[in-house]
PDB file of C-alpha atoms and ligand atoms in Angstrom:
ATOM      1  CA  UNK A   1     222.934 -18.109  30.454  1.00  0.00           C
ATOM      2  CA  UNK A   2     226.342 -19.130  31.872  1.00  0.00           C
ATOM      3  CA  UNK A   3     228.082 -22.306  31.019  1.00  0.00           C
ATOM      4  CA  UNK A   4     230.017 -24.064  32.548  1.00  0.00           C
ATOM      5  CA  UNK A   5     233.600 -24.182  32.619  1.00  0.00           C
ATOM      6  CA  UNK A   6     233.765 -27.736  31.294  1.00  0.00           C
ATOM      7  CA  UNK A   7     231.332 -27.108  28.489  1.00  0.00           C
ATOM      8  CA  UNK A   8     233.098 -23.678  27.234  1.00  0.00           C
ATOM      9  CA  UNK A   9     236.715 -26.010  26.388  1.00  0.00           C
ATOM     10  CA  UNK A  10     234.504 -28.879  24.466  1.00  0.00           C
ATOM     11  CA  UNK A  11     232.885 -25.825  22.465  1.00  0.00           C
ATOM     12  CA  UNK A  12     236.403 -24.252  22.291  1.00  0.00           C
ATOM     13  CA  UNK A  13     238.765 -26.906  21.732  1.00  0.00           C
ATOM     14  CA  UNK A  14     239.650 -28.112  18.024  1.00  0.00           C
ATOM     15  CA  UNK A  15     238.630 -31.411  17.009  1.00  0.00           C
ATOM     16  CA  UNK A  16     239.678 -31.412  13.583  1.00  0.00           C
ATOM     17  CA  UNK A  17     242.342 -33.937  13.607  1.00  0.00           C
ATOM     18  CA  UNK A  18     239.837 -36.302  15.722  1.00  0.00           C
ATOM     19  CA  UNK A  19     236.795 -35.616  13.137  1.00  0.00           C
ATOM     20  CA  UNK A  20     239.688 -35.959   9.768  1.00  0.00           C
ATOM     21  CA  UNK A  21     240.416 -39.840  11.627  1.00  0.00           C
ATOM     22  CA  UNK A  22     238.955 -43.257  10.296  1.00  0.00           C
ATOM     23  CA  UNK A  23     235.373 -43.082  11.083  1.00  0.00           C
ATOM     24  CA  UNK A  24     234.721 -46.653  10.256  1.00  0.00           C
ATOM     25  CA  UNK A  25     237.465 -47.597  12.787  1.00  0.00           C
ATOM     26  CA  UNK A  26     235.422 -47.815  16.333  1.00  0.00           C
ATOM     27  CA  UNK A  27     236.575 -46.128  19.378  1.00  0.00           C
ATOM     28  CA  UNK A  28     234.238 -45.639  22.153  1.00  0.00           C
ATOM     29  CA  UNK A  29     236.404 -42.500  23.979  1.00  0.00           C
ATOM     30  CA  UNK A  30     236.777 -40.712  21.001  1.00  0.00           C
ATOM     31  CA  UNK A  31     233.132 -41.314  19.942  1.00  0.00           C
ATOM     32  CA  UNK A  32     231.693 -40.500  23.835  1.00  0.00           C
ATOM     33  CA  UNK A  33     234.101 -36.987  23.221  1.00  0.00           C
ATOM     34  CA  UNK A  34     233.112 -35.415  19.961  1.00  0.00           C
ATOM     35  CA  UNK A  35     229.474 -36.118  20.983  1.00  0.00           C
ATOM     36  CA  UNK A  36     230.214 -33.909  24.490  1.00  0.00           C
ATOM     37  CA  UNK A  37     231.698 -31.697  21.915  1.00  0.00           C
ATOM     38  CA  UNK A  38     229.114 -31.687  20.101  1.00  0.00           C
ATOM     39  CA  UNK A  39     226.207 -31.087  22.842  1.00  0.00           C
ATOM     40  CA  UNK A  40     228.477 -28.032  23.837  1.00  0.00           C
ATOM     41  CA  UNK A  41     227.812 -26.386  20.340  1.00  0.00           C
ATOM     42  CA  UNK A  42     231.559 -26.821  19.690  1.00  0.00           C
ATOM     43  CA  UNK A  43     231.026 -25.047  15.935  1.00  0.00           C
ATOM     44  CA  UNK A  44     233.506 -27.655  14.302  1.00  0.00           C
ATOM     45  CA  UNK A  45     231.578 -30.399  15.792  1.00  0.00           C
ATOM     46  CA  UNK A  46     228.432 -29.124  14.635  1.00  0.00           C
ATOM     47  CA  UNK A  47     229.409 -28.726  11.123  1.00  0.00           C
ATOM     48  CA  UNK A  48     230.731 -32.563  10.533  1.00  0.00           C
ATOM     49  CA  UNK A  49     227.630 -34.439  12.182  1.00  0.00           C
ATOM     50  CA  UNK A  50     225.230 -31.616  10.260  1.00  0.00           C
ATOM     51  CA  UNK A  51     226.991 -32.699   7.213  1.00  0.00           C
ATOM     52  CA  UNK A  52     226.842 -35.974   7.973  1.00  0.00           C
ATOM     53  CA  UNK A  53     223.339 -36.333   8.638  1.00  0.00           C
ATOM     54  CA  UNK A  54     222.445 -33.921   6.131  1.00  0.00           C
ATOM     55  CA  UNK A  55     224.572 -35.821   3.290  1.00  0.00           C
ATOM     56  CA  UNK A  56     224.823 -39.518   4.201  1.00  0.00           C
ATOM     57  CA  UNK A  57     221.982 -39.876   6.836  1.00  0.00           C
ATOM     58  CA  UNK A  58     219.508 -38.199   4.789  1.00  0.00           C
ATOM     59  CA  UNK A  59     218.641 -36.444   8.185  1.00  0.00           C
ATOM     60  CA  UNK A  60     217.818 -33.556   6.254  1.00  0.00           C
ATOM     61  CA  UNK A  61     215.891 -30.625   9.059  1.00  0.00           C
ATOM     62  CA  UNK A  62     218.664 -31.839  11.771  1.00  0.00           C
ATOM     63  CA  UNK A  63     221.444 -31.974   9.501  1.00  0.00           C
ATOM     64  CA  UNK A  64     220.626 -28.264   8.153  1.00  0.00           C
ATOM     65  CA  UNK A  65     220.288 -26.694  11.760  1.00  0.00           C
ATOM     66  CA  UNK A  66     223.625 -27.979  13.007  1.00  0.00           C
ATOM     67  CA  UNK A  67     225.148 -26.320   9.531  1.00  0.00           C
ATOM     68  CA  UNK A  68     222.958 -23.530  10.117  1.00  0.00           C
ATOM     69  CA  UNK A  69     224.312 -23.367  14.076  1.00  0.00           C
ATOM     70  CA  UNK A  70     227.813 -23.888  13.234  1.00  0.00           C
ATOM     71  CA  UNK A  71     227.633 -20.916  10.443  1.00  0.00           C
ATOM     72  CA  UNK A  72     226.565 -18.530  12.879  1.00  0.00           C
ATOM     73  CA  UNK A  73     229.947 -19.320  15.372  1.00  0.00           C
ATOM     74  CA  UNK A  74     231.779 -17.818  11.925  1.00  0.00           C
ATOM     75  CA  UNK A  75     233.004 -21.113  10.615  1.00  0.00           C
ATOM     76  CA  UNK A  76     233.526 -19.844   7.059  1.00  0.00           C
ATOM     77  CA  UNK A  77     233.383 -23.497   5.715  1.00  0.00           C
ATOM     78  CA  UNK A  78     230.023 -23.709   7.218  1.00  0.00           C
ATOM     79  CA  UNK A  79     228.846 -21.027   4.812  1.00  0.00           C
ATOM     80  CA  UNK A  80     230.203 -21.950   2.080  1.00  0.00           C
ATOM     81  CA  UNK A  81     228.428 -25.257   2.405  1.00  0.00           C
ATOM     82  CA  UNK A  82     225.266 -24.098   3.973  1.00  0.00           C
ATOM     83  CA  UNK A  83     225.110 -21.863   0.934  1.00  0.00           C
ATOM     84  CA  UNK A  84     225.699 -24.434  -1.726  1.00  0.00           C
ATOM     85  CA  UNK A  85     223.086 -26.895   0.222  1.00  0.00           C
ATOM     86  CA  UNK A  86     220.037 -24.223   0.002  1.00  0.00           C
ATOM     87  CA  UNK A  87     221.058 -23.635  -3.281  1.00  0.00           C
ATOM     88  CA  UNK A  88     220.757 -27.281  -4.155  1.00  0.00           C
ATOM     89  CA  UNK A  89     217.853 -28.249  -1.875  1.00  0.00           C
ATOM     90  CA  UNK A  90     215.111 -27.903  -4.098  1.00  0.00           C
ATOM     91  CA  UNK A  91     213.159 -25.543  -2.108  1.00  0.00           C
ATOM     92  CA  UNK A  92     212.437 -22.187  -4.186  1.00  0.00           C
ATOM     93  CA  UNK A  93     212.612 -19.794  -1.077  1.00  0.00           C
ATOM     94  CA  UNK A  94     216.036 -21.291  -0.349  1.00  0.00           C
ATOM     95  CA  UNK A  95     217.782 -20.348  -3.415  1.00  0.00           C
ATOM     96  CA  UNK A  96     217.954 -16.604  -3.096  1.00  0.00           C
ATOM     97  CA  UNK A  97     219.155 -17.105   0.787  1.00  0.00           C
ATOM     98  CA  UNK A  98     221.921 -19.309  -0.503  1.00  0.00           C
ATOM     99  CA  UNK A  99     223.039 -17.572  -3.422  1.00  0.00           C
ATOM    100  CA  UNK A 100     223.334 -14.682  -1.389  1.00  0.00           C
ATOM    101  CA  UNK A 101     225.374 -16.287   1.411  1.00  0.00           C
ATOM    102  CA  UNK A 102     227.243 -17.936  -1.240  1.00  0.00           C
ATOM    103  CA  UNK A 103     228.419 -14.747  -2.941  1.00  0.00           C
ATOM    104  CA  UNK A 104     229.262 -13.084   0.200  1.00  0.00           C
ATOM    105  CA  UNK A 105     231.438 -15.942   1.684  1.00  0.00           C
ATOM    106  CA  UNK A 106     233.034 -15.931  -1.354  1.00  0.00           C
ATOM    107  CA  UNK A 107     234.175 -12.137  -1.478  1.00  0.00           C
ATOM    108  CA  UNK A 108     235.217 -12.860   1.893  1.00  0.00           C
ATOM    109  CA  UNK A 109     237.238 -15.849   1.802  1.00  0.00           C
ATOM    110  CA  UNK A 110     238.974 -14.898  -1.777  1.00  0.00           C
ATOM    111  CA  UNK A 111     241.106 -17.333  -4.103  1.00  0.00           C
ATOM    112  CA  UNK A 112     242.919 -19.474  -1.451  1.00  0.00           C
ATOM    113  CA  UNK A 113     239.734 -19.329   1.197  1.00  0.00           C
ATOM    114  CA  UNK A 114     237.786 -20.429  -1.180  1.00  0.00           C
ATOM    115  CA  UNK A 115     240.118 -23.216  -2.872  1.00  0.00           C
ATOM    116  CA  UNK A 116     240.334 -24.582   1.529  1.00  0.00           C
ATOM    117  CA  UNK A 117     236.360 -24.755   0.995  1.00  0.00           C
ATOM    118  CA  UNK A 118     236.511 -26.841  -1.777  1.00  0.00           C
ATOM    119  CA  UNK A 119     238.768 -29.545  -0.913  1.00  0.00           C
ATOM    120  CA  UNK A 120     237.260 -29.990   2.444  1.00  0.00           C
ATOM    121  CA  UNK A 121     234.187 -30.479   1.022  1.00  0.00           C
ATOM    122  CA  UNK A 122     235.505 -32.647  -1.804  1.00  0.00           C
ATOM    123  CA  UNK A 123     237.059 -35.029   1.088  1.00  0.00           C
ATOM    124  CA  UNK A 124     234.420 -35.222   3.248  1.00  0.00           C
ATOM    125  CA  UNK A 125     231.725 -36.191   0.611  1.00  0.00           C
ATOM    126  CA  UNK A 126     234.647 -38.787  -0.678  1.00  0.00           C
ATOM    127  CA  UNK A 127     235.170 -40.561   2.983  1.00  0.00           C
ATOM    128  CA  UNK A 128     231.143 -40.978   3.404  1.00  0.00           C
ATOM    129  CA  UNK A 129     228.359 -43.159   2.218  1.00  0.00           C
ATOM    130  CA  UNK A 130     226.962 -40.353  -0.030  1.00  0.00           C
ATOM    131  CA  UNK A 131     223.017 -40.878   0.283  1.00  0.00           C
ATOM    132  CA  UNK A 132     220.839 -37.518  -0.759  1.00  0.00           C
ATOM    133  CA  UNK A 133     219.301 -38.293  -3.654  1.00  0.00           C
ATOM    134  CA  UNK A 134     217.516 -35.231  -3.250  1.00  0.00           C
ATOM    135  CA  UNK A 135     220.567 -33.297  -3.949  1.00  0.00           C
ATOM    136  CA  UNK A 136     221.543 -35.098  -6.593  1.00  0.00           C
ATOM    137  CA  UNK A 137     218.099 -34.961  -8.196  1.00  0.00           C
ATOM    138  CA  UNK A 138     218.346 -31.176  -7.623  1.00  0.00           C
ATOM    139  CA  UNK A 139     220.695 -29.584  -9.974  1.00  0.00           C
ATOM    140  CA  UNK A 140     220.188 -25.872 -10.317  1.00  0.00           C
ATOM    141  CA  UNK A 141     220.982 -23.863 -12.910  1.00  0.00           C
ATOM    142  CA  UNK A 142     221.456 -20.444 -12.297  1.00  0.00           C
ATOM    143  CA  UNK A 143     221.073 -17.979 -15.670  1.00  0.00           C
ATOM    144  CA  UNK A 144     223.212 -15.198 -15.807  1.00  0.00           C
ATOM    145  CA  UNK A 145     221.596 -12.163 -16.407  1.00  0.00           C
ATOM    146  CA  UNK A 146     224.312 -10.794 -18.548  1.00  0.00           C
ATOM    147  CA  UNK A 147     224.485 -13.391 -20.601  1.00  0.00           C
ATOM    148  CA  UNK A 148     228.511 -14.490 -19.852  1.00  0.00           C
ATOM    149  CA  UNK A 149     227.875 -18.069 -19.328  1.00  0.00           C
ATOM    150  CA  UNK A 150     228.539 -19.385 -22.542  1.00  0.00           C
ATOM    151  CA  UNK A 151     231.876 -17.213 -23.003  1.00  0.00           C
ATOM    152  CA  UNK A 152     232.806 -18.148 -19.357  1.00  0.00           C
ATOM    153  CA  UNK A 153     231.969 -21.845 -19.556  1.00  0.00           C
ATOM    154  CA  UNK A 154     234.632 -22.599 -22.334  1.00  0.00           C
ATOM    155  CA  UNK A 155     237.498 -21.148 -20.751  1.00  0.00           C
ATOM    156  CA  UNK A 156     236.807 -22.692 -17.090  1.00  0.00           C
ATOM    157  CA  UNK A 157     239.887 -24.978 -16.377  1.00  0.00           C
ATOM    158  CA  UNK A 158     239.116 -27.675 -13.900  1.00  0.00           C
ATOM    159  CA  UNK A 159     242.641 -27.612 -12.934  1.00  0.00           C
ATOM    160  CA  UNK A 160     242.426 -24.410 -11.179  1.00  0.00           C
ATOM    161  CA  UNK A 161     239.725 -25.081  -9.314  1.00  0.00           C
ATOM    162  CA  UNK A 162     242.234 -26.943  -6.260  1.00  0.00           C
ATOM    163  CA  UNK A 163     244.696 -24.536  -7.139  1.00  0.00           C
ATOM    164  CA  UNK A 164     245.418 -22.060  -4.562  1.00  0.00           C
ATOM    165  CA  UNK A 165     247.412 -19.558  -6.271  1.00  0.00           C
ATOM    166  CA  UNK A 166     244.681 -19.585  -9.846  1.00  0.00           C
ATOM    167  CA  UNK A 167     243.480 -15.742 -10.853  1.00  0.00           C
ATOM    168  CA  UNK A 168     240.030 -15.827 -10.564  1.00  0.00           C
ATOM    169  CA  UNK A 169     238.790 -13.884 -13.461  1.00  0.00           C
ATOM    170  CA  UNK A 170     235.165 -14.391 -13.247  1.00  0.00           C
ATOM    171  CA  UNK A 171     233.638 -11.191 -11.714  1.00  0.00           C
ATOM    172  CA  UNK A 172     230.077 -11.829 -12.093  1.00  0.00           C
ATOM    173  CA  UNK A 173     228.372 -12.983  -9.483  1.00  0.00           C
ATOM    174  CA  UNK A 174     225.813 -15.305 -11.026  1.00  0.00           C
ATOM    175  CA  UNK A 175     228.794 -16.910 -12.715  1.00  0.00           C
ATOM    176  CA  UNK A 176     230.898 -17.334  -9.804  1.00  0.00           C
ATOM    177  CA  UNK A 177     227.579 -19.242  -8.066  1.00  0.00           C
ATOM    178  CA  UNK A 178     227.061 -21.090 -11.180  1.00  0.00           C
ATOM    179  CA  UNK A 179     230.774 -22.138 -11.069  1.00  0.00           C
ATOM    180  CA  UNK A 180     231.006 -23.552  -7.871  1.00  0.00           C
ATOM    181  CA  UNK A 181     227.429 -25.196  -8.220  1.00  0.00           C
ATOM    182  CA  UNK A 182     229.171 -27.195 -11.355  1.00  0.00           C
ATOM    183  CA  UNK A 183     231.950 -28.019  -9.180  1.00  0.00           C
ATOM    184  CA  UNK A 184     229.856 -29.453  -6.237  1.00  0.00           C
ATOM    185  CA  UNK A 185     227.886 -32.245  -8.872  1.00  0.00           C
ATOM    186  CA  UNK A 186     231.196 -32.772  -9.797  1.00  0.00           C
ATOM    187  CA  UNK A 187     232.605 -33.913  -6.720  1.00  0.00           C
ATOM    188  CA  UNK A 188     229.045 -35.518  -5.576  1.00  0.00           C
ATOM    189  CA  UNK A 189     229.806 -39.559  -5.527  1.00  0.00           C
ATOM    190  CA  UNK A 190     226.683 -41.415  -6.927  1.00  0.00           C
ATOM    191  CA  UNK A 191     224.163 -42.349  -4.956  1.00  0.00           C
ATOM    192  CA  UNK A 192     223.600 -46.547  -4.821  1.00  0.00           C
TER     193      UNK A 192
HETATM  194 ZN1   ZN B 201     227.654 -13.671 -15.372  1.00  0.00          ZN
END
């Protein structure tokens, strides 16, 4: 199907800096254009409402398929989170799915990638009205076949974990999962 010229810049164009503004403050222009942006599958788009519905509007399905949609335009962010969320969603045929796209993201993005992942995630579930109580409700625990979690436990540093230039020295990759699943319910505000 061809689109048209219009709709390939709004799925093109970046709209960080417009998403990263003061959503409380209302402005109707800037509103009416990340929702063109949005209908036009623009990927960066996609990911902030998904996570917005997903995390604060407890529009769970919709939520998921714009993370879903904006993970297959390559945003690496987008997998990161969409594997944490099936990870943490409760659902038993999830978990494999995610901990698989989990542990491939993360060989692909590497220290700093992954560090970028982190703290985007860590301010966008700090500037919203965190609401999924399922999530919350949902912490899994992944066992380490090898056994390495209670070695690897006591020496993880917290510090390092927004620190781009930390050695990751965690190989496994049940323990890297497990690692960044610790880090997530730390970051997750309560929900009132
Ligand atoms: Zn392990």
């Amino acid at each position: 199907m061809e689109i048209s010229k219009e709709n390939f810049v709004l799925q093109k164009v970046s709209i960080q800096s417009l998403i990263c503004q003061n959503s409380w403050v209302k402005n109707e222009s800037r509103t009416s254009f990340l929702k063109s942006c949005l209908k036009s599958n623009n990927p960066q788009g996609l990911l902030h409402f998904g996570m917005m519905q997903y995390f604060a509007g407890m529009k769970l399905e919709k939520g998921l398929f714009k993370i879903e949609n904006a993970a297959k335009y390559e945003i690496k962010e987008a997998s990161y989170i969409l594997g944490l969320v099936l990870l943490c969603s409760g659902e038993e045929n999830n978990v494999n799915r995610g901990m698989t796209l989990l542990t491939s993201i993360m060989k692909e993005l590497k220290g700093k990638g992954i560090v970028k992942c982190r703290k985007k995630l860590r301010d966008f579930l700090h500037s919203i009205w965190f609401k999924n109580n399922l999530i919350s409700n949902n912490k899994p625990h992944i066992a380490c076949p090898e056994q390495h979690q209670g070695k690897i436990l006591s020496n993880w540093d917290v510090g390092y974990y927004y620190d781009e230039d930390y050695e990751d020295n965690i190989v496994c990759d049940f323990c890297k999962c497990a690692r960044e699943i610790e880090l997530f319910y730390q970051m997750l505000p309560s929900v009132v």
